[in-house]
Structure formats: C-alpha cells, structure tokens
Short mmCIF file of C-alpha atoms in Angstrom, two decimals:
data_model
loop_
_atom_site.label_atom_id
_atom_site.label_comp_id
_atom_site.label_asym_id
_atom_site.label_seq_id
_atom_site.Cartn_x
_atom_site.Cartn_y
_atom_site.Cartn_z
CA UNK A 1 -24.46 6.44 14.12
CA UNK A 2 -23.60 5.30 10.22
CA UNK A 3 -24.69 2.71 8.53
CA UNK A 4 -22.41 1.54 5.20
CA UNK A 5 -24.06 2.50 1.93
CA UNK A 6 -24.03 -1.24 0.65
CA UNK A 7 -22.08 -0.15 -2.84
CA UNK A 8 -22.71 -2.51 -5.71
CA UNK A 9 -18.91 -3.87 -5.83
CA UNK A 10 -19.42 -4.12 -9.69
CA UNK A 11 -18.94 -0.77 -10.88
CA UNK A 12 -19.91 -1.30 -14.60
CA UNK A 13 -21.87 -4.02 -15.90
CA UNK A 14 -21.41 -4.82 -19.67
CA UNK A 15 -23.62 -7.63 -20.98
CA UNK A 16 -22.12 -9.80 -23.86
CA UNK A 17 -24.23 -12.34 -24.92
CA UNK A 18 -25.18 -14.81 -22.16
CA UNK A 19 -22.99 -13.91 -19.69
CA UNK A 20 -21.60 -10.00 -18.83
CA UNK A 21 -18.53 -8.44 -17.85
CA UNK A 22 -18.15 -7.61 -14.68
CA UNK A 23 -15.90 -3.79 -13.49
CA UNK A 24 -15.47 -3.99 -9.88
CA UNK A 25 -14.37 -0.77 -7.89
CA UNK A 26 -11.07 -2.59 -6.21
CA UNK A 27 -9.85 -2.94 -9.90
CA UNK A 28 -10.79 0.41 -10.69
CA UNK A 29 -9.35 1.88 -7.89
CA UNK A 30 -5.94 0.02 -8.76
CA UNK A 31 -6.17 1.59 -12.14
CA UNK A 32 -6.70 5.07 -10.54
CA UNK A 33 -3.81 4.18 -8.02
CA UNK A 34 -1.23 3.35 -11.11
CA UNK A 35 -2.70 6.48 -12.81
CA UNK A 36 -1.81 8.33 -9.99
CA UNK A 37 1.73 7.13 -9.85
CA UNK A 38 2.19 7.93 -13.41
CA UNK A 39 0.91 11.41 -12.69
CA UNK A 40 3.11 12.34 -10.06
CA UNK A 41 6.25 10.64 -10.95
CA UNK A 42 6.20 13.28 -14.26
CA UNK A 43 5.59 15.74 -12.29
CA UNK A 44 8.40 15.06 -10.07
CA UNK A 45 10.47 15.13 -13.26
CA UNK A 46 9.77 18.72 -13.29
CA UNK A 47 11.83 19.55 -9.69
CA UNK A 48 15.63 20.75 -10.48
CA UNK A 49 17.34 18.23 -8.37
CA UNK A 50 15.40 15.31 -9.90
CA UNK A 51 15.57 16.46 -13.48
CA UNK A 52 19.50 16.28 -13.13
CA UNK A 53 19.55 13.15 -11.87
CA UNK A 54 18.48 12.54 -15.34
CA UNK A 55 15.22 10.56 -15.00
CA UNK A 56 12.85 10.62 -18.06
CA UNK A 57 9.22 9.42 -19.56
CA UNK A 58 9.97 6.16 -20.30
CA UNK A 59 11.89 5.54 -16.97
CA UNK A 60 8.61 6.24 -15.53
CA UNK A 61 6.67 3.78 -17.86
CA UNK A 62 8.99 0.90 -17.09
CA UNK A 63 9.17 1.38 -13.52
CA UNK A 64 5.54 0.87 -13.60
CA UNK A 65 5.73 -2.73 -15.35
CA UNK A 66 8.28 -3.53 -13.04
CA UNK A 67 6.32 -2.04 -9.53
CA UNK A 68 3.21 -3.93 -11.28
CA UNK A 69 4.68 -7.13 -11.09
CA UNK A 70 6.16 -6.75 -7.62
CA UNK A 71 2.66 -5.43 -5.96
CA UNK A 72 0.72 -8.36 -7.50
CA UNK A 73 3.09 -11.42 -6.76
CA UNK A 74 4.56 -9.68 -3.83
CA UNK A 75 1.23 -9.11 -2.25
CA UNK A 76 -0.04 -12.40 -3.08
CA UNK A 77 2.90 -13.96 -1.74
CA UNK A 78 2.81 -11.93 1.40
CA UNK A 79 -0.73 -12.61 2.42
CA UNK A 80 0.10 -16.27 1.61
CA UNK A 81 3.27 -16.46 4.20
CA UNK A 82 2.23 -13.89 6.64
CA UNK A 83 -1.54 -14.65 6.98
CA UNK A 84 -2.71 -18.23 6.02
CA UNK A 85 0.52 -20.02 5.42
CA UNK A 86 -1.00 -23.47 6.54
CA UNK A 87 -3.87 -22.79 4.13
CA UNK A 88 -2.15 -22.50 1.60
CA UNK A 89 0.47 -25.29 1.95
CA UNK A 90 -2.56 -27.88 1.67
CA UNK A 91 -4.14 -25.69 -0.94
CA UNK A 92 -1.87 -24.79 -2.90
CA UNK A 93 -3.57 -24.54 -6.42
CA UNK A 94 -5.50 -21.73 -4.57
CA UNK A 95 -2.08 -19.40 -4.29
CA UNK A 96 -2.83 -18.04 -7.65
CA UNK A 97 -6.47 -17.91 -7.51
CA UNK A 98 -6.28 -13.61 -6.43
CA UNK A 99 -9.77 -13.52 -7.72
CA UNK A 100 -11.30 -14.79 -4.30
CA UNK A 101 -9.18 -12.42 -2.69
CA UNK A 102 -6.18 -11.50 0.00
CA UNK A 103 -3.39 -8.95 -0.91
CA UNK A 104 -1.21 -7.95 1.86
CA UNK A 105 0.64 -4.44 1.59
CA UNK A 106 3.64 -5.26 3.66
CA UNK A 107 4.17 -8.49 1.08
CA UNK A 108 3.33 -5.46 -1.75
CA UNK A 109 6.01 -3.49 -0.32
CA UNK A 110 9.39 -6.14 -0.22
CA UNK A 111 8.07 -7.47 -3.85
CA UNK A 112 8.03 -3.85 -5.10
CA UNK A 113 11.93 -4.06 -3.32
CA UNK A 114 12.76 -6.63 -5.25
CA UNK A 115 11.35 -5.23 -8.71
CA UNK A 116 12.93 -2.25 -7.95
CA UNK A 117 16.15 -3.42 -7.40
CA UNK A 118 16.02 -5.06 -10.70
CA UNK A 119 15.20 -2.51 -12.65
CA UNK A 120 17.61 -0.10 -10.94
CA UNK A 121 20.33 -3.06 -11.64
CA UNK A 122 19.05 -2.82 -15.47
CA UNK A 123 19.71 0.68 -15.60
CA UNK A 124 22.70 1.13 -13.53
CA UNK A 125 20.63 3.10 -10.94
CA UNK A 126 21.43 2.93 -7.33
CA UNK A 127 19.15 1.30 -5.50
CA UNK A 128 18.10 4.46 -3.03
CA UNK A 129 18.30 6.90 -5.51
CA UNK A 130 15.47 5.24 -7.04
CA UNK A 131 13.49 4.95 -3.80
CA UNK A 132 13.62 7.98 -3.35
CA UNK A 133 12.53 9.02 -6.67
CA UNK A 134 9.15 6.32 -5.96
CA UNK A 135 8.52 7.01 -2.40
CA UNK A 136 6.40 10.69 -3.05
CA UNK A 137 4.42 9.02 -5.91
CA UNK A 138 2.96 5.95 -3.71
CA UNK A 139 0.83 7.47 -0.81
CA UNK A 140 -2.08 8.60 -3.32
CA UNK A 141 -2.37 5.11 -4.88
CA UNK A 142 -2.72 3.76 -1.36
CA UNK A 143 -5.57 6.20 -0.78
CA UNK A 144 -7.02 4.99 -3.56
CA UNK A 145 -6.81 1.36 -2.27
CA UNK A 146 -8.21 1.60 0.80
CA UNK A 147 -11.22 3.67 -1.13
CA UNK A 148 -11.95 0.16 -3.04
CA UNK A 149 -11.44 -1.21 0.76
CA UNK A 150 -14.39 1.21 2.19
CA UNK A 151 -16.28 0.48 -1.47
CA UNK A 152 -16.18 -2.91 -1.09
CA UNK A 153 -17.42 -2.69 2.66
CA UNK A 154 -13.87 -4.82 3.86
CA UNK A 155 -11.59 -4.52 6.58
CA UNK A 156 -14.11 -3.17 8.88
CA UNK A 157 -13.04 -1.82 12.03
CA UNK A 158 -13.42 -3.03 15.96
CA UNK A 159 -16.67 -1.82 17.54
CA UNK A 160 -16.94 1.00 19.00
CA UNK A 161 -19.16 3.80 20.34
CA UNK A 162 -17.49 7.03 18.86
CA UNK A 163 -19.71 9.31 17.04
CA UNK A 164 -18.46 8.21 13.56
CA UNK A 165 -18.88 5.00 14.22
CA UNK A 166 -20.47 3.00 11.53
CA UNK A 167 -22.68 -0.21 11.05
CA UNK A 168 -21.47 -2.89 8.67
CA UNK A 169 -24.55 -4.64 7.79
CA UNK A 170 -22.99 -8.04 6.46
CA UNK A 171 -21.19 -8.23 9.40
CA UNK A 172 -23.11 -7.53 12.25
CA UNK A 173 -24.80 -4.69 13.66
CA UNK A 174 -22.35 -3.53 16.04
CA UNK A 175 -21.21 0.56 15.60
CA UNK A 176 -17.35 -0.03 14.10
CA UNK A 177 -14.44 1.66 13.02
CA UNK A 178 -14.48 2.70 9.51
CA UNK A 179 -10.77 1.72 9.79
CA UNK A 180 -10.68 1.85 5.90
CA UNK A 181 -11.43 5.76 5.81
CA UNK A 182 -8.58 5.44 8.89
CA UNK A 183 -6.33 4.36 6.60
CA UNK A 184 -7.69 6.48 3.47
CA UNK A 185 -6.44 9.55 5.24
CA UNK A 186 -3.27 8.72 7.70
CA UNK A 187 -1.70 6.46 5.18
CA UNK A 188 -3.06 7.90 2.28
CA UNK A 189 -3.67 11.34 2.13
CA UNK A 190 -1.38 12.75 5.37
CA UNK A 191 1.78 10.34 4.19
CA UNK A 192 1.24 11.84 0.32
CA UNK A 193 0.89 15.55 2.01
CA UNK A 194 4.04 15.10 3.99
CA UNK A 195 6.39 12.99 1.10
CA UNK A 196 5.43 15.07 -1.26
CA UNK A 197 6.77 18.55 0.48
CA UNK A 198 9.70 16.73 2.49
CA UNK A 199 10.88 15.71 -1.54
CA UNK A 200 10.38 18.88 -2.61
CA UNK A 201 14.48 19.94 -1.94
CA UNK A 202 16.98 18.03 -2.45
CA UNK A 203 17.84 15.52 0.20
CA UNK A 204 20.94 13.04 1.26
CA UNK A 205 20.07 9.87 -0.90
CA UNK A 206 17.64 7.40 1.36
CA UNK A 207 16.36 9.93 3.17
CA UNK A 208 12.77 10.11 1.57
CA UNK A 209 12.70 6.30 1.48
CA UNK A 210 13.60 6.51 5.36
CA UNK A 211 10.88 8.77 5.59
CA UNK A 212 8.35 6.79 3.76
CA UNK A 213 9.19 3.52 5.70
CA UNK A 214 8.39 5.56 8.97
CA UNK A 215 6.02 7.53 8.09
CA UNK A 216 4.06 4.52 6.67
CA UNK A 217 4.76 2.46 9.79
CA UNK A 218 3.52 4.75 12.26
CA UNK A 219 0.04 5.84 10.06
CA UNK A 220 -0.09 2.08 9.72
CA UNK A 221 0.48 0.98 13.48
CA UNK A 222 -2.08 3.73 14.75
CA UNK A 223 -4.82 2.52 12.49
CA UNK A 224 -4.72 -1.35 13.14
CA UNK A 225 -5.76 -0.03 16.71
CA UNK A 226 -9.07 0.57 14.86
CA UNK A 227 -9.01 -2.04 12.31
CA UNK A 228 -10.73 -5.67 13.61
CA UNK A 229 -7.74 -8.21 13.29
CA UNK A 230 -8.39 -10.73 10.56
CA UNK A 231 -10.59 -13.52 12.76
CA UNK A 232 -8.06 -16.47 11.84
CA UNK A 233 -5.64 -15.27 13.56
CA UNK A 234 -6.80 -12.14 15.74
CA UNK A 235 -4.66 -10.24 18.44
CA UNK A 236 -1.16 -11.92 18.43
CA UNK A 237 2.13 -11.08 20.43
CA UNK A 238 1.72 -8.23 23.23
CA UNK A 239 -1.93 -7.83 21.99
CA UNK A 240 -0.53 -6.40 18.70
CA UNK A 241 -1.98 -7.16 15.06
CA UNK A 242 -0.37 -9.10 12.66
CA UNK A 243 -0.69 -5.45 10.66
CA UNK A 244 1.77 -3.66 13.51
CA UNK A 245 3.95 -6.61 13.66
CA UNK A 246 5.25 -6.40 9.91
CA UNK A 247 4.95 -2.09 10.66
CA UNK A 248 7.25 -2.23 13.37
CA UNK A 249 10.52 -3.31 11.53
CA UNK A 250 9.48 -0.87 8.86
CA UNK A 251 9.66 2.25 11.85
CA UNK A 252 13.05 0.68 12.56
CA UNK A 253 14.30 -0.14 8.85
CA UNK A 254 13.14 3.50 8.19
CA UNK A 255 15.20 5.19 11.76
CA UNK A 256 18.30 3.26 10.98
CA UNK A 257 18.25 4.14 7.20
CA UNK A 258 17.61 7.84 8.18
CA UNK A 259 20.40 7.92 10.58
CA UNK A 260 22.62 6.25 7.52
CA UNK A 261 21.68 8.71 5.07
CA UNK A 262 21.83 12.15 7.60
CA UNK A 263 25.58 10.74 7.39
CA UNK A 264 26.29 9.92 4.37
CA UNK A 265 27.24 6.32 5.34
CA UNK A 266 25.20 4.09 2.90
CA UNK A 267 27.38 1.98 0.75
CA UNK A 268 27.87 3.71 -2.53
CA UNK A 269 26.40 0.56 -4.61
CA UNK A 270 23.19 1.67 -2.60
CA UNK A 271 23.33 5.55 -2.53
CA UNK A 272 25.69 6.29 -5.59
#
C-alpha cells in the first residue's frame, strides 16, 4: 500500500518584506499546460496538410488569449451551474473568488467553444477546421492538470484494496484510488498519444474534434469509476457521477459529429 507524499502545494516561496509570495504547483502546472499547447500547435504547423491551410505563429498566440479566457470563465462558470448552483445563487460574491477553488473541465470545454468560435468568426475560420487544428494540442495540458490534481493531494479516489492503492492522509486512512494519476494517463497521456497520430494525415474536417470529444468521454467515464464523487452531491442518476453525466453527451456529440464528417455533411459555415 501507498501513502501520498504530502507535497508542499507552494512550489516557490519568495519573501517580500512582511508578507511572501506564494507559487503553487496547480498554477504552475497551468503554465506548463499553456506551454505545452504553444509547443505543439507550432509543431503542428510543420505537417503539409496543416501548413496549407495557412495557419501561422501569431494564429497560435491569439488562440491562446482567446482559449485562456474560455478555460477560466468557462470552468468557473461550469463548476458554478453543474456542481453547487444553490451555493452560489445565495453566495454569489463568491463566483469570482477562483482562489478558494472549483474548476470544472466539462464547463472548460463549452467556454473554450465559445472562445473559439469567436476567434474563428474574427478570422473567417470555420469553426471545425479550427477544432481540429486545437484538438491534438490539448491532451498534454490536461496531463499536466491532473499532475497539480495528484500534487495538490485532490480528487482522491474511492477506496479500494488494489495493490496501487494509496492512503490520503487528510482524508482518511482508507487505501484509494489515485484517480488523479487515472486521469494523468487515460485522459492525458493515451488521448495525446492517439490525437496526435490520428492528426497526423489529413482528415475530413471534424473528424479529429469527433475524435477528441470521444476519446475524452470514454477516458473520462472509465476513470470517475475510480474517482470518489464530490460528497455534496455523490452518486446521482443510475449510480453515475456527475463527471459521466456531462461525458456522456460528449461520446454522443463526438459519434454523431464523426458520422457527419465521414460524409461530408457538416454545413459549410462549420466545415468550410
């Protein structure tokens, strides 16, 4: 059996004056995650059938400002609605308060949509054309997330009694799931594997964005078997997580887009 290291969640201390600045690894790891995004989406700049669709540099930059501001107040806004909605309604000065945490990916995801379809409407892109151009570049950063998740010892998984099972000290001392090196590596580091050689040839436009939205599902939906459901609202609808509820649609979203693009079909505002 494991026990959790205990990491410091302040990475870098830097004293100024009376008080200090605090680094924490979950910001860190979203710097490595944007990094990462940056990295890849040049590279992909580099494949024949991207190159002519005539991406550049400073495409890449602003798409970044733009998916910035869609992961923050999409995530925000998603843990708000889908989570604690009746929290928040009474609180509601505490909405912006991100500090004290709660970030939900699927809210990340339909903000990033929306930014997204912005900035593909400010550039005259179609909309899947430049989802599939994003879709390869996002796995890694969400390996790197759910690294800060492990790092900060949150999201802990069910108990259990596999070998690998772990002991969270703060929360009990019940062998768990490390659901956050679950996710690390299905959602993470398998998705990137598989986007990133799927988008290696050319494909019908929306196909790697169909692929993402399954792939991501699926990796997503097996893990919450794993992860402990968030104690406010715990097991919901045919014992399923409020995690594989918001997956599911996504495994359907991503079939019914696939079938669309294998056939050409998508509207050409969409597909161009």
């Amino acid at each position: 059996m494991l026990v959790h290291p205990q990491f410091d969640p302040v990475a870098i201390h830097i004293p100024l004056g009376f008080t200090e600045l605090a680094i924490r690894w979950y910001g860190l790891m979203y710097l490595v995650a944007f990094g990462l995004f940056v990295g890849l989406a040049r590279l992909q700049l580099r494949r024949p059938h991207v190159a002519a669709q005539g991406w550049n540099a400073r495409d890449i930059d602003d798409m970044l400002f733009w998916g910035l501001l869609g992961v923050i107040l999409g995530g925000r806004l998603g843990y708000v609605l889908f989570y604690k909605p009746a929290y928040y309604f009474e609180h509601l000065a505490e909405i912006a308060q991100v500090w004290h945490g709660g970030m939900s990916f699927h809210g990340g995801f339909l903000g990033v949509l929306v930014a997204m379809a912005a900035f593909g409407a400010s550039r005259g892109r179609p909309f899947f054309q430049l989802m599939d151009f994003v879709a390869p570049c996002v796995p890694a950063g969400l390996a790197a997330g759910r690294l800060g998740n492990f790092i900060n010892g949150e999201l802990w998984g069910r108990p259990t009694d596999v070998p690998w099972a772990m002991v969270f000290p703060q929360v009990d001392d019940l062998p768990r799931h490390p659901s956050q090196l679950y996710q690390f590596a299905g959602e993470g580091l398998a998705l990137f594997v598989l986007m990133w050689l799927f988008s290696r040839r050319p494909r019908p436009t929306g196909m790697v964005s169909a692929a993402f939205l399954v792939g991501y599902g699926v990796f997503r939906f097996l893990a919450e078997f794993g992860r402990e459901p968030d104690n406010f609202l715990g097991l919901l609808t045919f014992g399923l997580s409020m995690g594989q509820l918001l997956s599911l649609p996504m495994i359907v979203a991503g079939v019914l887009l696939g079938w669309a693009a294998s056939r050409r079909v998508l509207p050409r505002a969409l597909a161009g």
